[in-house]
């Protein structure tokens, strides 16, 4: 989506930057690793397809992504006015990514049909005007691609910072999905994780996601996890975790592409 096109998120532990063309060669190299593709349920792509994918991440309103980067050394946090593309996020500093896919909140539709519909009623034609805002669910993915950086708290830092941004911009992240006259609301956040990926399950439990049906995986052997509390409350929870994790002073900064290759 366009929302974060010029936005970087800076914290003492991690820097998140928009996915730009200069990140593609490194990203493509990461995804050559079969284990990483399996863990993230990703397909192998050619470099041309990865450039197309990068354009999709930028333009499609149903996707939001950032690249996760080791932050530059900064003596005084407030001195840093912008993040310089190609320099602050040079290939050697890139470690992973985090993203969100938006889709209709099916669980919510199920609940409504259970409550309000009678046999034979067809709810497919109900106007969103009558129903109120469309309920949109966001599905999260996170990856620390460089294995030497795993297990150091950077997956958690990436996820917390991303969630804080999404929750702060709850209305804006779904606004691009609305046609004329429609409104939408982000109703829940969820994640699907392979049952053997204990690290990722532990990470998401740690920040407040819960298994929908503990002990049961879906057809693909994945646990489906979600945020059970209202997102207003989850935002307060995540802000508290960021404070505890020494990241409460994170800031949104301009992502500056005016210097070619950061020079
Ligand atoms: C899953 C992944 C993102 C975790 O990132 P990471 O940087 O290695 O994890 P962190 O060091 O930030 O650990 C964060 C939390 O995860 C949990 N965790 C980590 N290792 C764990 C393990 N072996 N078992 C259970 N929980 C674990 C802990 O709760 C930990 O928090 P704590 O240190 O406060 O206790 C990373 O390992 C990765 O990218 N793996 C490959 C791709 C992948 O599997 N992505 C997830 C797809 S859904």
mmCIF file of C-alpha atoms and ligand atoms in Angstrom, residues 36 39-40 142-144 149-156 191-193 197-200 202-204 206, ligand 1:
data_model
loop_
_atom_site.group_PDB
_atom_site.id
_atom_site.type_symbol
_atom_site.label_atom_id
_atom_site.label_comp_id
_atom_site.label_asym_id
_atom_site.label_seq_id
_atom_site.Cartn_x
_atom_site.Cartn_y
_atom_site.Cartn_z
ATOM 1 C CA UNK A 36 13.133 -20.113 4.916
ATOM 2 C CA UNK A 39 8.908 -21.586 7.297
ATOM 3 C CA UNK A 40 7.192 -18.627 5.643
ATOM 4 C CA UNK A 142 7.431 -11.874 10.258
ATOM 5 C CA UNK A 143 10.836 -13.200 9.245
ATOM 6 C CA UNK A 144 14.367 -12.709 10.504
ATOM 7 C CA UNK A 149 20.453 -12.531 13.948
ATOM 8 C CA UNK A 150 17.772 -14.929 15.247
ATOM 9 C CA UNK A 151 17.284 -15.543 18.969
ATOM 10 C CA UNK A 152 18.508 -12.043 19.877
ATOM 11 C CA UNK A 153 15.125 -10.417 20.425
ATOM 12 C CA UNK A 154 15.025 -8.822 16.967
ATOM 13 C CA UNK A 155 11.979 -10.807 15.760
ATOM 14 C CA UNK A 156 10.105 -9.581 18.803
ATOM 15 C CA UNK A 191 -1.322 -15.405 12.063
ATOM 16 C CA UNK A 192 -0.961 -18.945 10.703
ATOM 17 C CA UNK A 193 2.108 -20.856 11.922
ATOM 18 C CA UNK A 197 7.649 -23.709 14.325
ATOM 19 C CA UNK A 198 7.925 -23.430 18.130
ATOM 20 C CA UNK A 199 9.972 -20.252 17.970
ATOM 21 C CA UNK A 200 7.358 -18.375 15.985
ATOM 22 C CA UNK A 202 6.364 -18.690 21.207
ATOM 23 C CA UNK A 203 6.987 -15.237 19.754
ATOM 24 C CA UNK A 204 3.336 -14.597 18.872
ATOM 25 C CA UNK A 206 4.641 -13.743 23.933
HETATM 26 C C1 LIG B 1 10.263 -16.811 14.137
HETATM 27 C C2 LIG B 1 11.268 -15.678 14.128
HETATM 28 C C3 LIG B 1 10.657 -14.473 13.432
HETATM 29 C C4 LIG B 1 11.577 -15.293 15.585
HETATM 30 O O1 LIG B 1 12.504 -14.223 15.588
HETATM 31 P P1 LIG B 1 13.775 -14.257 16.563
HETATM 32 O O2 LIG B 1 14.484 -12.974 16.404
HETATM 33 O O3 LIG B 1 14.555 -15.493 16.312
HETATM 34 O O4 LIG B 1 13.053 -14.375 17.978
HETATM 35 P P2 LIG B 1 13.345 -13.488 19.271
HETATM 36 O O5 LIG B 1 14.769 -13.661 19.695
HETATM 37 O O6 LIG B 1 12.870 -12.109 19.038
HETATM 38 O O7 LIG B 1 12.419 -14.207 20.342
HETATM 39 C C5 LIG B 1 11.186 -13.627 20.669
HETATM 40 C C6 LIG B 1 10.340 -14.555 21.500
HETATM 41 O O8 LIG B 1 10.088 -15.759 20.802
HETATM 42 C C7 LIG B 1 9.913 -16.795 21.750
HETATM 43 N N1 LIG B 1 10.856 -17.855 21.441
HETATM 44 C C8 LIG B 1 12.062 -17.724 20.904
HETATM 45 N N2 LIG B 1 12.598 -18.948 20.739
HETATM 46 C C9 LIG B 1 11.698 -19.852 21.181
HETATM 47 C C10 LIG B 1 11.657 -21.270 21.253
HETATM 48 N N3 LIG B 1 12.667 -22.011 20.816
HETATM 49 N N4 LIG B 1 10.545 -21.855 21.751
HETATM 50 C C11 LIG B 1 9.504 -21.092 22.177
HETATM 51 N N5 LIG B 1 9.499 -19.746 22.129
HETATM 52 C C12 LIG B 1 10.582 -19.138 21.634
HETATM 53 C C13 LIG B 1 10.174 -16.208 23.104
HETATM 54 O O9 LIG B 1 8.919 -15.860 23.648
HETATM 55 C C14 LIG B 1 10.978 -14.972 22.792
HETATM 56 O O10 LIG B 1 10.757 -13.935 23.698
HETATM 57 P P3 LIG B 1 11.662 -13.793 25.033
HETATM 58 O O11 LIG B 1 13.087 -13.803 24.553
HETATM 59 O O12 LIG B 1 11.207 -12.479 25.588
HETATM 60 O O13 LIG B 1 11.315 -14.985 25.871
HETATM 61 C C15 LIG B 1 12.603 -16.091 13.432
HETATM 62 O O14 LIG B 1 13.170 -17.158 14.125
HETATM 63 C C16 LIG B 1 12.424 -16.447 11.980
HETATM 64 O O15 LIG B 1 12.324 -15.577 11.149
HETATM 65 N N6 LIG B 1 12.399 -17.728 11.616
HETATM 66 C C17 LIG B 1 12.296 -18.145 10.225
HETATM 67 C C18 LIG B 1 11.031 -17.632 9.535
HETATM 68 C C19 LIG B 1 9.772 -17.926 10.314
HETATM 69 O O16 LIG B 1 9.618 -19.008 10.850
HETATM 70 N N7 LIG B 1 8.865 -16.944 10.351
HETATM 71 C C20 LIG B 1 7.584 -17.070 11.024
HETATM 72 C C21 LIG B 1 6.521 -17.470 10.049
HETATM 73 S S1 LIG B 1 4.936 -17.349 10.829
#
